Coordinates of C-alpha atoms in Angstrom, one line a residue:
X1 CA 0.0 0.0 0.0
X2 CA 2.8 2.4 0.9
X3 CA 4.4 1.8 -2.6
X4 CA 1.2 2.7 -4.3
X5 CA 0.7 5.9 -2.4
X6 CA 4.4 6.8 -2.9
X7 CA 4.1 6.1 -6.6
X8 CA 0.9 8.2 -6.8
X9 CA 2.6 11.1 -5.0
X10 CA 5.7 11.0 -7.3
X11 CA 3.5 10.9 -10.4
X12 CA 1.4 13.8 -9.2
X13 CA 4.5 15.8 -8.4
X14 CA 5.9 15.2 -11.8
X15 CA 2.7 16.1 -13.5
X16 CA 2.6 19.6 -12.0
X17 CA 6.4 20.2 -12.4
X18 CA 7.5 23.6 -13.6
X19 CA 8.0 23.8 -17.4
X20 CA 11.6 23.7 -18.7
X21 CA 13.5 26.9 -19.3
X22 CA 13.9 26.1 -22.9
X23 CA 10.2 26.5 -23.3
X24 CA 10.1 29.9 -21.7
X25 CA 9.4 32.4 -24.4
X26 CA 9.5 35.4 -22.0
X27 CA 13.3 35.8 -21.8
X28 CA 15.1 37.9 -24.5
X29 CA 17.3 36.0 -26.9
X30 CA 20.8 37.3 -26.7
X31 CA 24.4 36.4 -25.6
X32 CA 27.0 38.6 -23.9
X33 CA 30.5 37.6 -22.8
X34 CA 33.4 39.4 -21.3
X35 CA 36.8 37.7 -22.1
X36 CA 39.9 38.5 -20.1
X37 CA 43.0 38.9 -22.2
X38 CA 46.0 40.0 -20.1
X39 CA 48.7 39.8 -22.8
X40 CA 46.8 41.2 -25.8
X41 CA 46.9 44.7 -27.1
X42 CA 43.6 46.5 -27.8
X43 CA 44.6 47.2 -31.4
X44 CA 45.3 43.6 -32.1
X45 CA 42.0 42.5 -30.6
X46 CA 40.1 45.1 -32.6
X47 CA 41.9 44.1 -35.9
X48 CA 41.1 40.5 -35.2
X49 CA 37.4 41.2 -34.6
X50 CA 37.2 43.4 -37.7
X51 CA 38.7 40.6 -39.8
X52 CA 36.1 38.2 -38.5
X53 CA 33.3 40.5 -39.4
X54 CA 34.7 41.2 -42.8
X55 CA 35.9 37.8 -43.9
X56 CA 34.2 35.2 -41.6
X57 CA 30.8 36.7 -40.9
X58 CA 28.6 34.5 -43.0
X59 CA 25.2 35.9 -41.9
X60 CA 24.3 37.8 -45.1
X61 CA 23.1 40.3 -45.9
X62 CA 25.4 42.0 -43.4
X63 CA 26.1 45.6 -42.7
X64 CA 28.8 47.2 -40.6
X65 CA 27.0 49.8 -38.6
X66 CA 30.1 51.4 -37.0
X67 CA 33.8 50.7 -36.7
X68 CA 35.9 52.9 -34.5
X69 CA 39.5 51.6 -34.0
X70 CA 40.3 54.4 -31.6
X71 CA 37.5 53.5 -29.2
X72 CA 37.9 49.8 -29.9
X73 CA 34.2 49.4 -30.9
X74 CA 32.7 47.5 -33.7
X75 CA 29.0 47.1 -34.5
X76 CA 27.6 44.9 -37.3
X77 CA 24.2 43.7 -38.4
X78 CA 23.6 40.3 -39.8
X79 CA 20.7 38.1 -41.0
X80 CA 19.7 34.6 -40.1
X81 CA 16.6 32.5 -41.1
X82 CA 14.2 30.8 -38.7
X83 CA 11.4 28.5 -39.9
X84 CA 7.8 28.8 -39.1
X85 CA 5.4 25.9 -39.6
X86 CA 1.9 26.2 -41.0
X87 CA -1.0 24.1 -39.8
X88 CA -0.6 22.0 -42.9
X89 CA 3.0 21.2 -42.0
X90 CA 4.7 23.4 -44.6
X91 CA 7.7 25.3 -43.4
X92 CA 8.3 29.0 -44.3
X93 CA 11.6 30.8 -43.7
X94 CA 11.5 34.1 -41.9
X95 CA 14.5 36.5 -41.9
X96 CA 15.7 37.7 -38.5
X97 CA 18.3 40.5 -38.1
X98 CA 20.6 40.6 -35.2
X99 CA 23.3 43.0 -34.0
X100 CA 26.9 42.0 -33.1
X101 CA 28.7 44.4 -30.8
X102 CA 32.4 44.2 -29.9
X103 CA 34.4 46.4 -27.4
X104 CA 38.0 46.2 -26.4
X105 CA 38.7 46.7 -22.7
X106 CA 41.8 47.4 -20.8
X107 CA 42.2 43.8 -19.9
X108 CA 40.5 41.9 -22.8
X109 CA 37.2 42.4 -24.7
X110 CA 33.5 41.9 -24.6
X111 CA 31.0 41.1 -27.2
X112 CA 27.3 40.5 -27.6
X113 CA 24.9 39.1 -30.1
X114 CA 21.3 40.3 -29.7
X115 CA 18.7 43.0 -30.5
X116 CA 16.9 40.6 -32.8
X117 CA 14.3 42.0 -35.2
X118 CA 12.0 39.9 -37.5
X119 CA 11.3 41.0 -41.1
X120 CA 7.6 39.8 -41.3
X121 CA 7.2 40.7 -45.0
X122 CA 10.1 39.7 -47.4
X123 CA 8.8 42.2 -49.9
X124 CA 9.6 45.0 -47.5
X125 CA 13.0 44.2 -46.0
X126 CA 13.4 47.6 -44.5
X127 CA 10.5 47.1 -42.1
X128 CA 11.1 45.0 -39.0
X129 CA 9.5 44.1 -35.7
X130 CA 11.2 43.5 -32.4
X131 CA 11.7 39.7 -31.9
X132 CA 9.8 39.6 -28.6
X133 CA 6.8 41.4 -30.0
X134 CA 6.7 39.0 -33.0
X135 CA 6.9 36.0 -30.6
X136 CA 4.0 37.5 -28.6
X137 CA 2.0 37.9 -31.8
X138 CA 2.7 34.2 -32.7
X139 CA 1.7 33.1 -29.2
X140 CA -1.6 34.9 -29.5
X141 CA -2.3 33.3 -32.9
X142 CA -5.2 30.9 -32.7
X143 CA -3.2 28.2 -34.6
X144 CA -0.3 28.3 -32.1
X145 CA -1.7 25.4 -30.1
X146 CA -0.9 23.2 -33.1
X147 CA 2.1 24.8 -34.6
X148 CA 3.9 26.1 -31.5
X149 CA 5.6 28.7 -33.7
X150 CA 6.4 30.9 -30.7
X151 CA 8.5 28.2 -29.0
X152 CA 9.8 27.0 -32.3
X153 CA 11.4 30.3 -33.5
X154 CA 12.6 31.2 -29.9
X155 CA 14.5 27.9 -29.8
X156 CA 15.9 28.4 -33.3
X157 CA 16.9 32.0 -32.5
X158 CA 18.6 30.9 -29.3
X159 CA 20.5 28.3 -31.1
X160 CA 21.6 30.7 -33.9
X161 CA 22.7 33.3 -31.4
X162 CA 24.8 30.6 -29.6
X163 CA 26.2 29.5 -33.0
X164 CA 27.3 33.0 -33.9
X165 CA 28.9 33.5 -30.5
X166 CA 30.8 30.2 -30.7
X167 CA 32.0 31.1 -34.2
X168 CA 33.3 34.5 -33.0
X169 CA 34.9 33.1 -29.8
X170 CA 36.5 30.2 -31.7
X171 CA 38.0 32.7 -34.2
X172 CA 39.3 34.9 -31.5
X173 CA 40.8 32.0 -29.6
X174 CA 42.7 30.8 -32.7
X175 CA 45.0 33.9 -32.8
X176 CA 48.5 33.3 -33.9
X177 CA 51.2 33.2 -31.2
X178 CA 52.7 36.5 -30.0
X179 CA 55.3 37.8 -32.5
X180 CA 53.8 35.8 -35.5
X181 CA 52.7 37.5 -38.6
X182 CA 49.0 37.9 -38.8

């Protein structure tokens, strides 16, 4: 009898468990990191970041918003695609713009990927909507119970932001040794 009651209590506890964080659509999608670099010069770090944006930034169409070597600041905008699903199961790509920001610091650098904006109409690429507002609009859609597009694009955007961050950090970590020709 005790095992039955215990099993029932465990089952009831699991059924009312808090949803996983990956399903939470209320948090903004972004990534920020501060990287300590004791032995690196700010100019070298900036040149390296600028090289990544110019030659390894594959998120086209891209646009360099600002580049100031004296301040050690670089801002670029890129575009990724997320996929929505219709109730019939067809997938439709939706462009999402993001902003990459890089700063050199006295003892390293920091960078962030965020400020996502969705382009709802491909025929009007200059018009965009904040990502959070677009997700809220999808969540309010009557077909969302079948498509789960709000969760779907939030998960995709989170994954893409992480991928962009990993790409940049990997490139910055693969710097040539001190004294080598870059």
